[in-house]
Coordinates of C-alpha atoms in Angstrom, one line a residue:
M18 CA 160.0 74.9 91.2
L19 CA 162.4 76.6 93.9
D20 CA 159.2 77.3 96.1
G21 CA 158.3 73.7 95.9
M22 CA 161.7 72.5 96.8
R23 CA 161.6 74.8 99.8
K24 CA 158.2 73.5 101.0
I25 CA 159.5 70.0 100.7
S26 CA 162.7 70.6 102.6
Q27 CA 160.8 71.8 105.7
H28 CA 159.9 68.2 106.5
W29 CA 162.5 65.5 107.3
I30 CA 160.9 63.2 104.7
G31 CA 161.1 65.8 102.2
R32 CA 164.6 66.6 103.2
A33 CA 165.7 62.9 102.9
I34 CA 164.4 62.9 99.4
L35 CA 166.1 65.8 98.3
T36 CA 169.2 64.6 99.8
V37 CA 169.0 61.2 97.7
L38 CA 168.1 63.4 94.6
F39 CA 171.1 65.6 94.9
G40 CA 173.4 62.7 95.7
L41 CA 172.3 60.8 92.4
L42 CA 172.8 64.1 90.5
I43 CA 176.3 64.6 92.2
V44 CA 177.1 61.2 91.0
S45 CA 175.8 61.7 87.5
F46 CA 178.2 64.8 87.2
V47 CA 180.9 62.6 88.5
I48 CA 180.4 59.9 85.9
W49 CA 179.3 61.9 82.9
G50 CA 179.6 65.7 83.2
V51 CA 182.3 66.4 85.8
G52 CA 184.5 63.6 84.6
D53 CA 184.7 64.8 81.0
M54 CA 185.4 68.2 81.8
F55 CA 188.4 67.2 83.9
R56 CA 189.2 64.7 81.0
G57 CA 189.1 67.7 78.5
F58 CA 190.9 70.4 80.9
V59 CA 194.2 71.6 79.6
P60 CA 196.5 72.7 82.8
D61 CA 198.2 76.1 82.7
K62 CA 201.6 74.3 82.8
V63 CA 204.1 74.4 80.1
A64 CA 206.4 71.9 81.7
E65 CA 206.9 70.5 85.2
V66 CA 210.4 69.8 86.8
G67 CA 210.5 67.9 90.1
G68 CA 207.2 69.1 91.1
Q69 CA 207.8 72.7 90.3
S70 CA 205.8 74.1 87.4
I71 CA 206.7 76.3 84.7
T72 CA 203.4 78.3 83.8
T73 CA 202.3 79.5 80.4
Q74 CA 202.7 83.2 81.7
Q75 CA 206.6 82.6 82.8
Y76 CA 207.1 81.0 79.4
Q77 CA 205.6 83.7 77.5
N78 CA 207.0 86.3 79.4
S79 CA 210.5 85.0 79.0
L80 CA 209.9 84.6 75.3
Q81 CA 208.5 87.9 74.7
T82 CA 211.6 89.4 76.7
V83 CA 214.1 87.6 74.5
M84 CA 212.0 88.8 71.4
Y85 CA 211.9 92.2 72.6
R86 CA 215.7 92.4 73.0
I87 CA 216.3 91.0 69.5
Q88 CA 214.0 93.6 68.1
S89 CA 215.5 96.4 69.9
R90 CA 219.1 95.5 68.7
T91 CA 217.9 94.7 65.0
H92 CA 215.3 97.4 64.9
R93 CA 213.0 94.9 63.1
N94 CA 209.6 93.4 64.3
L95 CA 210.0 89.6 65.0
T96 CA 207.0 87.3 64.6
S97 CA 206.3 84.1 66.4
A98 CA 206.8 82.2 63.3
Q99 CA 210.3 83.7 62.9
A100 CA 211.2 83.1 66.5
H101 CA 210.3 79.5 66.0
E102 CA 212.6 79.4 63.2
L103 CA 215.5 80.7 65.1
G104 CA 214.8 78.3 67.9
L105 CA 214.2 81.0 70.5
D106 CA 211.2 79.2 71.8
R107 CA 213.1 75.9 72.4
Q108 CA 216.1 77.9 73.8
V109 CA 213.9 79.9 76.2
L110 CA 212.2 76.5 77.3
G111 CA 215.3 74.9 77.9
N112 CA 216.7 77.8 80.1
L113 CA 213.4 78.0 82.1
I114 CA 213.7 74.1 82.7
A115 CA 217.2 74.3 84.0
D116 CA 216.7 77.1 86.1
A117 CA 213.7 75.2 87.7
A118 CA 215.9 72.2 88.1
L119 CA 218.3 74.5 90.0
D120 CA 215.7 76.0 92.0
V121 CA 214.5 72.7 93.2
R122 CA 217.7 71.7 94.2
A123 CA 218.3 75.0 96.0
A124 CA 215.0 74.4 98.0
S125 CA 216.0 70.9 98.9
L126 CA 219.4 72.2 100.3
G127 CA 217.5 74.7 102.5
M128 CA 219.3 77.5 100.8
A129 CA 218.2 81.2 101.3
I130 CA 219.5 84.7 100.9
S131 CA 218.8 87.6 102.7
E132 CA 217.2 90.7 101.1
A133 CA 220.0 92.9 102.1
S134 CA 222.4 90.6 100.4
I135 CA 220.4 90.8 97.2
V136 CA 220.4 94.6 97.4
A137 CA 224.1 94.7 98.0
A138 CA 224.7 92.2 95.0
V139 CA 222.5 94.1 92.8
R140 CA 224.0 97.5 93.7
S141 CA 227.6 95.9 92.9
D142 CA 226.6 94.2 89.7
P143 CA 228.6 95.9 87.0
S144 CA 226.0 96.0 84.3
L145 CA 224.0 98.3 86.7
Q146 CA 226.9 100.8 87.4
D147 CA 228.1 103.8 85.8
A148 CA 231.7 104.6 84.5
S149 CA 232.9 105.5 88.1
G150 CA 231.6 102.5 89.4
Q151 CA 228.6 103.8 91.3
F152 CA 225.1 102.2 91.1
N153 CA 223.2 103.7 88.3
P154 CA 219.5 104.0 88.8
A155 CA 218.8 104.6 85.2
A156 CA 220.7 101.3 84.2
F157 CA 218.4 99.6 87.0
D158 CA 215.2 101.1 85.5
Q159 CA 216.1 100.1 82.2
A160 CA 216.9 96.5 83.5
L161 CA 213.2 96.4 84.8
R162 CA 211.9 97.4 81.6
D163 CA 213.8 94.8 79.8
S164 CA 212.7 91.9 82.1
G165 CA 209.1 93.2 82.1
L166 CA 209.3 93.0 86.0
T167 CA 208.4 95.1 88.8
E168 CA 210.9 96.1 91.5
R169 CA 209.9 93.3 93.8
G170 CA 209.6 90.7 91.0
F171 CA 213.0 91.7 89.8
F172 CA 214.5 91.1 93.4
V173 CA 212.8 87.7 93.7
A174 CA 214.2 86.7 90.6
Q175 CA 217.6 88.0 91.3
S176 CA 217.3 86.0 94.5
R177 CA 216.7 82.9 92.6
A178 CA 219.5 83.7 90.2
Y179 CA 222.3 84.2 93.0
M180 CA 221.1 81.0 94.8
R181 CA 221.7 79.1 91.3
Q182 CA 224.9 80.7 91.4
Q183 CA 225.7 79.4 94.6
I184 CA 225.3 76.0 93.4
E185 CA 227.1 76.5 90.1
T186 CA 230.0 78.1 91.5
P187 CA 231.6 75.3 93.5
L188 CA 231.3 73.1 90.4
I189 CA 233.7 75.2 88.5
D190 CA 235.6 77.0 91.0
G191 CA 239.4 76.8 90.2
L192 CA 238.6 74.8 86.7
A193 CA 240.7 76.1 84.2
A194 CA 241.8 75.0 80.7
P195 CA 244.5 72.5 80.5
K196 CA 247.8 74.3 79.8
P197 CA 248.8 71.7 77.0
L198 CA 245.3 72.4 75.3
V199 CA 245.9 76.2 75.5
D200 CA 249.3 75.8 74.2
L201 CA 248.1 73.4 71.2
L202 CA 245.5 76.0 70.2
A203 CA 247.9 78.9 70.7
R204 CA 250.4 77.3 68.5
V205 CA 247.7 76.5 65.7
E206 CA 246.6 80.1 66.0
A207 CA 250.1 81.6 65.8
Q208 CA 251.4 79.4 62.9
T209 CA 252.5 81.2 59.6
R210 CA 253.1 80.0 56.3
A211 CA 254.5 81.6 53.2
I212 CA 253.4 80.2 49.5
D213 CA 254.4 80.7 45.9
Y214 CA 251.4 80.6 43.7
V215 CA 249.9 81.0 40.2
T216 CA 246.3 81.8 39.5
L217 CA 244.7 79.9 36.5
P218 CA 242.0 82.1 35.0
P219 CA 239.0 80.8 33.4
S220 CA 240.7 81.5 30.0
A221 CA 243.4 78.9 31.1
A222 CA 240.8 76.1 30.6
G223 CA 241.2 76.7 26.8
D224 CA 238.3 76.3 24.1
I225 CA 235.1 74.8 25.4
P226 CA 233.2 73.4 22.4
A227 CA 229.6 74.5 22.2
P228 CA 227.3 71.7 23.9
A229 CA 224.7 69.8 21.7
D230 CA 221.0 70.2 22.6
D231 CA 221.0 66.6 23.8
A232 CA 223.9 67.1 26.3
L233 CA 222.3 70.2 27.6
K234 CA 218.9 68.5 27.9
A235 CA 220.5 65.6 30.0
Y236 CA 222.2 68.3 32.1
F237 CA 218.8 70.0 32.7
N238 CA 217.0 66.6 33.5
E239 CA 219.6 65.7 36.0
R240 CA 219.2 69.0 37.9
K241 CA 215.5 69.7 37.1
D242 CA 214.8 70.6 40.7
Q243 CA 217.3 73.5 40.5
Y244 CA 215.2 75.4 37.6
Q245 CA 212.0 75.1 39.3
A246 CA 209.9 78.3 39.1
P247 CA 209.3 79.2 43.0
E248 CA 205.8 80.3 44.2
Y249 CA 205.0 83.9 43.2
R250 CA 202.5 86.2 44.8
A251 CA 200.9 89.3 43.3
L252 CA 200.5 91.9 46.2
E253 CA 198.9 95.3 46.5
I254 CA 200.6 97.3 49.3
L255 CA 200.3 100.7 50.7
L256 CA 202.8 102.4 53.1
V257 CA 201.8 105.1 55.2
D258 CA 204.6 106.7 57.1
P259 CA 205.9 110.4 57.7
S260 CA 208.1 110.2 54.5
A261 CA 205.0 108.9 52.4
L262 CA 203.0 111.9 53.6
A263 CA 205.7 114.5 53.6
N264 CA 206.2 117.3 51.1
P265 CA 209.9 118.5 51.3
A266 CA 208.9 121.3 48.9
D267 CA 207.0 123.0 51.7
V268 CA 210.4 123.2 53.7
S269 CA 212.2 126.5 53.2
D270 CA 215.9 126.8 52.6
D271 CA 216.1 129.0 55.7
D272 CA 214.4 126.1 57.9
A273 CA 216.8 123.5 56.6
K274 CA 219.7 125.6 57.0
A275 CA 219.0 126.5 60.5
D276 CA 218.7 122.5 61.1
Y277 CA 221.8 122.1 59.4
D278 CA 223.7 124.6 61.8
K279 CA 222.4 122.6 64.7
V280 CA 223.3 119.1 63.6
R281 CA 226.2 119.9 61.4
D282 CA 229.1 118.7 63.7
A283 CA 227.2 115.8 65.2
R284 CA 225.8 114.3 61.6
F285 CA 227.8 115.8 58.8
A286 CA 231.4 116.5 60.1
T287 CA 234.2 114.2 60.3
P288 CA 236.4 115.4 63.1
E289 CA 240.3 115.8 62.9
K290 CA 242.1 112.8 63.9
R291 CA 245.8 113.0 65.3
K292 CA 248.3 110.1 66.0
L293 CA 249.6 110.9 69.4
Q294 CA 252.6 109.6 71.7
Q295 CA 252.8 110.4 75.4
I296 CA 255.3 110.1 77.9
V297 CA 253.9 109.9 81.6
F298 CA 256.4 110.6 84.5
P299 CA 256.4 109.4 88.0
D300 CA 256.8 112.9 89.5
Q301 CA 256.9 116.6 88.5
A302 CA 260.8 117.0 88.8
S303 CA 261.4 114.2 86.2
A304 CA 258.8 115.7 83.7
D305 CA 260.6 119.4 84.4
D306 CA 264.0 117.8 83.7
A307 CA 262.7 116.2 80.4
E308 CA 261.0 119.5 79.2
A309 CA 264.4 121.1 79.8
K310 CA 266.5 118.7 77.8
I311 CA 264.0 119.0 75.0
K312 CA 264.4 122.9 74.9
A313 CA 268.0 122.3 75.0
G314 CA 267.9 120.3 71.9
A315 CA 267.0 116.6 72.7
S316 CA 264.3 114.9 70.9
F317 CA 261.3 113.4 72.2
D318 CA 262.5 110.0 70.9
D319 CA 265.8 110.8 73.1
I320 CA 263.7 111.1 76.1
V321 CA 261.8 108.1 75.4
K322 CA 264.9 105.9 74.9
A323 CA 266.5 107.5 78.1
R324 CA 263.7 106.3 80.2
N325 CA 263.9 102.7 78.6
L326 CA 260.1 103.0 77.1
S327 CA 259.1 101.2 73.9
A328 CA 257.2 102.3 71.2
S329 CA 254.0 100.7 72.7
D330 CA 254.7 102.3 75.8
V331 CA 254.1 105.6 74.4
D332 CA 251.7 105.3 71.6
L333 CA 248.1 106.6 72.0
G334 CA 247.2 105.8 68.5
E335 CA 245.0 107.6 66.3
T336 CA 242.2 109.4 68.0
V337 CA 239.6 112.4 67.8
K338 CA 239.6 115.0 70.6
A339 CA 236.1 114.0 72.0
A340 CA 237.3 110.5 72.5
M341 CA 240.3 111.3 74.9
F342 CA 239.4 110.5 78.5
D343 CA 242.1 113.1 79.8
H344 CA 240.8 116.6 78.9
S345 CA 243.9 118.3 79.7
I346 CA 246.2 116.1 77.5
A347 CA 243.5 116.3 74.8
D348 CA 243.6 120.0 74.7
A349 CA 247.4 120.4 74.6
A350 CA 247.7 117.6 72.0
F351 CA 245.1 119.2 69.6
A352 CA 246.8 122.8 70.1
L353 CA 249.9 121.5 68.7
P354 CA 251.2 121.5 65.1
Q355 CA 252.4 118.6 63.2
D356 CA 255.5 116.8 64.8
G357 CA 254.8 119.4 67.6
V358 CA 256.2 118.5 71.4
S359 CA 253.9 120.0 74.3
E360 CA 255.4 121.3 77.4
V361 CA 254.7 119.3 80.7
V362 CA 251.0 118.8 81.0
K363 CA 249.3 118.0 84.4
G364 CA 247.2 114.8 83.3
Q365 CA 245.2 112.6 85.3
F366 CA 247.8 110.0 85.6
G367 CA 250.8 112.4 86.2
P368 CA 252.7 115.0 84.4
A369 CA 253.2 114.3 81.0
I370 CA 254.7 115.3 77.6
V371 CA 252.8 114.8 74.2
R372 CA 254.1 114.7 70.7
V373 CA 251.8 114.9 67.6
V374 CA 253.1 112.1 65.0
A375 CA 250.3 112.6 62.2
I376 CA 247.2 114.9 61.9
T377 CA 244.3 113.7 59.4
P378 CA 242.2 116.9 58.9
G379 CA 238.6 117.0 59.6
S380 CA 235.9 117.5 56.9
A381 CA 232.1 118.4 56.9
K382 CA 229.4 118.1 54.0
T383 CA 228.2 121.5 53.0
F384 CA 224.7 122.6 53.3
D385 CA 223.9 122.1 49.6
E386 CA 225.1 118.5 49.7
V387 CA 222.7 117.6 52.5
K388 CA 219.8 120.0 51.8
D389 CA 217.3 117.6 50.2
T390 CA 218.0 115.1 53.0
L391 CA 217.3 117.6 55.7
K392 CA 214.1 118.8 53.9
K393 CA 212.8 115.3 53.5
E394 CA 213.4 114.9 57.4
I395 CA 211.9 118.2 58.5
A396 CA 208.8 117.6 56.1
A397 CA 208.5 114.0 57.7
D398 CA 208.7 115.3 61.3
R399 CA 206.1 117.8 60.6
V400 CA 203.5 115.2 59.4
A401 CA 204.2 112.7 61.8
G402 CA 201.1 113.4 63.9
Q403 CA 199.0 113.0 60.7
V404 CA 199.9 109.2 60.4
Q405 CA 197.5 108.0 62.9
S406 CA 194.5 109.9 61.4
V407 CA 195.3 108.5 57.9
H408 CA 195.5 105.0 59.5
D409 CA 192.3 105.4 61.1
K410 CA 190.5 106.5 57.6
I411 CA 192.1 104.0 55.6
E412 CA 191.0 101.2 58.2
D413 CA 187.3 102.8 58.2
A414 CA 187.3 102.5 54.4
R415 CA 188.4 98.9 54.5
V416 CA 185.9 98.1 57.1
S417 CA 183.3 99.7 54.6
G418 CA 184.3 96.9 52.0
K419 CA 186.8 99.1 50.0
T420 CA 189.8 97.5 48.4
L421 CA 193.1 98.5 49.4
A422 CA 193.6 100.7 46.1
E423 CA 190.2 102.3 46.7
A424 CA 190.9 103.0 50.5
A425 CA 194.2 104.8 49.7
K426 CA 192.5 107.0 47.0
T427 CA 190.0 108.2 49.9
V428 CA 193.2 109.8 51.6
G429 CA 194.8 111.0 48.4
L430 CA 197.4 108.1 47.9
E431 CA 198.2 105.4 45.5
A432 CA 198.6 101.7 46.1
R433 CA 201.4 100.0 44.8
S434 CA 200.8 96.9 42.7
I435 CA 203.5 94.1 42.8
A436 CA 202.9 91.7 39.9
A437 CA 205.0 88.9 41.1
V438 CA 207.5 88.5 44.2
D439 CA 208.9 85.2 45.5
A440 CA 209.5 84.7 49.2
Q441 CA 213.0 86.1 48.8
G442 CA 211.9 89.4 47.5
R443 CA 212.7 88.8 43.8
D444 CA 210.4 89.3 40.9
D445 CA 209.7 86.6 38.2
K446 CA 212.9 87.8 36.2
G447 CA 215.0 87.1 39.3
A448 CA 215.6 90.8 40.1
A449 CA 215.4 91.9 43.6
L450 CA 212.5 94.2 44.6
D451 CA 212.7 97.4 46.6
L452 CA 210.2 96.5 49.3
P453 CA 209.4 98.5 52.5
D454 CA 210.2 96.3 55.7
Q455 CA 210.8 93.6 53.3
A456 CA 211.4 90.6 55.8
E457 CA 208.2 91.2 57.7
L458 CA 206.1 92.0 54.6
L459 CA 207.2 88.8 52.8
A460 CA 206.7 86.7 55.9
S461 CA 203.4 87.9 56.6
A462 CA 202.2 88.1 53.1
Y463 CA 203.3 84.3 52.5
A464 CA 201.4 83.3 55.7
S465 CA 198.3 85.0 54.3
D466 CA 196.1 84.2 51.2
V467 CA 194.0 85.6 48.6
G468 CA 191.0 87.5 50.0
V469 CA 192.3 87.4 53.8
D470 CA 191.9 90.9 55.4
D471 CA 195.2 91.2 57.3
A472 CA 195.9 93.9 59.7
P473 CA 198.5 96.4 58.7
L474 CA 202.0 96.0 59.9
Q475 CA 203.6 98.7 62.0
T476 CA 206.8 99.8 60.4
N477 CA 210.0 100.9 61.8
N478 CA 209.6 104.3 60.8
R479 CA 206.4 105.3 62.9
G480 CA 204.2 104.1 59.9
W481 CA 201.7 101.5 58.9
L482 CA 202.2 98.9 56.0
W483 CA 199.0 97.3 54.5
F484 CA 199.1 94.6 51.8
D485 CA 196.4 92.3 50.0
V486 CA 197.4 89.0 48.3
I487 CA 195.9 89.6 44.9
K488 CA 197.0 86.1 43.5
V489 CA 199.2 83.0 44.0
D490 CA 201.1 81.4 41.3
P491 CA 202.3 78.0 42.8
A492 CA 205.8 76.7 42.4
R493 CA 206.2 74.7 39.1
D494 CA 208.7 72.9 36.9
R495 CA 210.0 74.9 34.1
A496 CA 210.2 73.5 30.6
F497 CA 213.8 73.2 29.2
D498 CA 213.1 75.9 26.5
E499 CA 212.4 78.6 29.4
V500 CA 215.8 78.2 31.0
K501 CA 218.1 77.1 28.2
D502 CA 220.2 80.0 28.1
Q503 CA 220.6 79.5 32.0
V504 CA 221.5 75.9 31.8
E505 CA 224.0 76.5 28.8
K506 CA 225.8 79.0 31.0
E507 CA 225.7 76.9 34.1
W508 CA 226.9 73.6 32.0
R509 CA 229.9 76.0 30.4
A510 CA 230.9 77.2 34.0
E511 CA 231.0 73.5 35.2
A512 CA 233.1 72.5 32.4
V513 CA 235.5 75.4 32.8
T514 CA 235.8 74.3 36.4
K515 CA 236.5 70.7 35.5
A516 CA 239.2 71.6 32.9
L517 CA 241.0 74.0 35.4
S518 CA 240.7 71.4 38.1
A519 CA 242.5 69.0 35.8
K520 CA 245.1 71.3 34.9
A521 CA 245.7 72.3 38.5
D522 CA 246.2 68.6 39.6
D523 CA 248.7 68.2 36.7
M524 CA 250.7 71.4 37.9
V525 CA 250.5 70.1 41.5
K526 CA 252.2 66.8 40.3
Q527 CA 254.9 68.8 38.4
I528 CA 255.8 70.8 41.6
G529 CA 256.0 67.4 43.6
G530 CA 258.5 66.5 40.7
G531 CA 260.8 69.7 41.3
A532 CA 259.0 72.4 39.2
T533 CA 258.1 75.7 40.8
P534 CA 255.1 77.8 40.5
E535 CA 257.3 80.4 38.9
S536 CA 258.5 77.9 36.2
L537 CA 255.0 76.8 35.5
A538 CA 253.7 80.3 35.2
Q539 CA 256.4 81.2 32.9
G540 CA 255.5 78.2 30.7
A541 CA 251.8 79.1 30.6
G542 CA 252.4 82.8 30.0
L543 CA 251.0 83.6 33.6
E544 CA 252.4 85.5 36.5
A545 CA 253.7 84.0 39.7
K546 CA 253.1 85.4 43.1
S547 CA 254.2 85.3 46.7
A548 CA 252.2 85.8 49.8
V549 CA 253.9 85.6 53.3
D550 CA 252.7 85.8 56.9
L551 CA 249.6 83.7 56.4
R552 CA 247.6 82.5 59.2
R553 CA 244.6 80.2 59.4
G554 CA 242.4 83.2 59.8
G555 CA 243.6 84.7 56.5
G556 CA 246.2 87.1 55.0
A557 CA 247.3 89.0 52.1
G558 CA 243.9 89.4 50.7
L559 CA 243.7 85.7 49.6
A560 CA 240.4 84.0 49.2
P561 CA 239.4 81.9 52.4
S562 CA 239.2 78.7 50.2
L563 CA 242.9 79.1 49.3
V564 CA 244.1 79.9 52.8
N565 CA 242.3 76.9 54.2
A566 CA 244.0 74.6 51.3
V567 CA 247.4 76.2 52.1
F568 CA 247.0 74.7 55.9
T569 CA 245.9 71.2 54.7
V570 CA 249.1 70.4 53.1
P571 CA 252.3 69.4 54.7
A572 CA 255.1 72.0 54.8
G573 CA 256.8 72.1 51.7
G574 CA 253.9 70.6 50.0
A575 CA 251.7 71.8 47.0
G576 CA 248.0 72.0 46.2
S577 CA 245.3 74.0 44.5
A578 CA 241.9 75.7 45.6
A579 CA 239.1 77.1 43.6
T580 CA 238.8 80.8 44.0
P581 CA 236.6 83.4 42.6
D582 CA 239.3 84.3 40.2
G583 CA 239.7 80.7 38.9
R584 CA 241.9 78.1 40.4
V585 CA 245.2 78.8 42.5
V586 CA 248.0 76.3 42.3
F587 CA 250.5 76.8 45.3
K588 CA 253.6 75.6 47.0
V589 CA 254.2 76.2 50.7
V590 CA 257.7 77.5 50.9
A591 CA 257.8 78.4 54.7
D592 CA 256.3 77.3 57.8
A593 CA 256.9 78.7 61.2
T594 CA 255.2 78.1 64.8
P595 CA 256.6 80.3 67.6
P596 CA 256.8 79.1 71.1
T597 CA 253.7 79.9 73.1
K598 CA 254.0 82.9 75.5
F599 CA 251.5 82.2 78.2
D600 CA 251.6 86.0 79.3
D601 CA 250.9 87.2 75.8
P602 CA 247.4 88.9 75.8
A603 CA 246.2 86.7 72.8
V604 CA 247.2 83.7 74.4
K605 CA 245.4 84.7 77.6
A606 CA 242.3 85.5 75.5
I607 CA 242.4 81.8 74.3
A608 CA 242.9 80.5 77.9
T609 CA 240.0 82.6 78.9
Q610 CA 237.8 81.2 76.1
L611 CA 238.7 77.6 76.5
T612 CA 238.1 78.1 80.3
E613 CA 234.8 79.6 79.8
G614 CA 233.6 76.7 77.4
L615 CA 234.7 74.1 79.9
Q616 CA 233.0 75.6 82.8
T617 CA 229.8 76.1 80.8
S618 CA 230.0 72.5 79.7
V619 CA 230.5 71.2 83.2
V620 CA 227.5 73.3 84.5
A621 CA 225.5 72.0 81.6
Q622 CA 226.3 68.4 82.3
F623 CA 225.4 68.9 85.9
V624 CA 222.2 70.3 85.1
S625 CA 221.4 67.6 82.6
A626 CA 222.0 65.0 85.1
L627 CA 219.8 67.0 87.7
E628 CA 217.0 67.1 85.3
N629 CA 217.1 63.5 84.5
E630 CA 217.1 62.8 88.4
L631 CA 214.2 65.2 89.0
G632 CA 212.1 64.3 86.1
V633 CA 211.0 66.5 83.4
R634 CA 207.5 66.5 81.9
I635 CA 206.7 68.9 78.9
H636 CA 203.2 69.6 78.0
Q637 CA 203.3 69.9 74.2
N638 CA 199.7 71.2 73.6
V639 CA 200.2 73.9 76.3
L640 CA 203.7 74.7 74.8
Q641 CA 202.4 75.0 71.4
S642 CA 199.5 77.2 72.4
A643 CA 201.6 79.4 74.5
A644 CA 204.3 79.7 71.6
G645 CA 201.7 80.5 69.1
S646 CA 202.5 77.7 66.9

């Protein structure tokens, strides 16, 4: 046919005919073929902001980076479904949209930053510096790995980030939390109360008559959903990791002892701790004079007093030798006996004299105490290289049609059968099961079904975990007779709670009439107690519910609160709120936190208004595909 077309095209009439034919063909494609193709095309854009696109790759890279950081911190794998439940996908998209809006505004303002400025900013970034304040190449390399970017890509991203900062900084420059607000929150934080209280134990509820079956059934019917049996799944699992393949009996005592000698101090020893005090002198002459006075009979405290120093000025706290920054001071302090005072030591911050206030001796576990643990670890390390080989053999057996139990036997292992497990890892009796990599195993098993050949899960211990869903028992309503004992137990607990609450209300009224917790306790054969220096954050080991109740009544008032021990009736006997000291570190921390929150809010409002101005379009179908949902 092509030869024929070539012959026709050699004459002008043939060329005209071909032109008409190809024109009709193109039109037909536009009307029927190409038009449909474009109408069905899904763009590679997750979102658009003011004409700037957020691509699928950008979104997926950002999401994977966030998930990787969480996995690194928690040492657990994170699935796409779990990331969605945590809201990570929405958070990542929101950040990308905000960044894109700022990038569009930066471009419209003609903003730019030189490469030299970017390099200088990166080198001065505190997160990329070592303890001495110098640029740390290792930290920079780690930042590249964490971001998943090349060095060039990293600098491009930093350039955009710095320009966004240039837009945000003028919005918040000089913006600080109002002093009255800081004062209010500082006073709330510093407020203290003291109470007298009495605890009503469950026995104070008196005798609770046994309920009739009709009452229990009515109680059950009103709460039937609470007694529903959850969905259970029967699983077959197989864990292959170094510990599963290891045989600790093959490790000799000599090998274990050699390993113990290497790691004893780092792993099995608790170093000696010392509580220390230190006087730092402005010059050598002052230090020598103080040393001479001590040798002549003056005490360390005499020198502290003479120099007008407070206890906090000389207190170094309790520390181990390795944690001390100044090695000269550390050597001197840890060579002294209890209550010993050193000679003048040339410290990094000047000449100093150190005193040992207290010594907590160090300790170490013996070889016999940790021998079994070491043998397991050594044996596991020796077979670590075999894990992948065993994995491949099991996968080959699975491909050939063997069940998980049969595949396990081909490598000399036994699969574990789990008759029933719910999504929270409990069996059908409510007992918690000990499952390997439980969170990921259950999430994957409940996302699967009977007969599905799932890929094995990679474990945190350099291994693999296979599972098969053998059976699914759907959630169902339990009959009254199945849970009668549980229903009666909960009915009785509720009856006790109501009785204690009624008795507590009566006691609170009596306190309002002039009685005291102590007099009420004596009348009930109970013990009255007191608690002082209570703050809203807690104190005196009291239950949070009680502390919260203490600060909801007026000064001098009374109230009650349910606690794990029963019900507590209390009276506020003291209330104090010290004046705010704005130079106090705690108050400064409150001011800083409020300021940061205020600045964040202002930037968020600006970005939100900017997004509305530019227009944001999210392609939900592309987003769902990119997020794996």
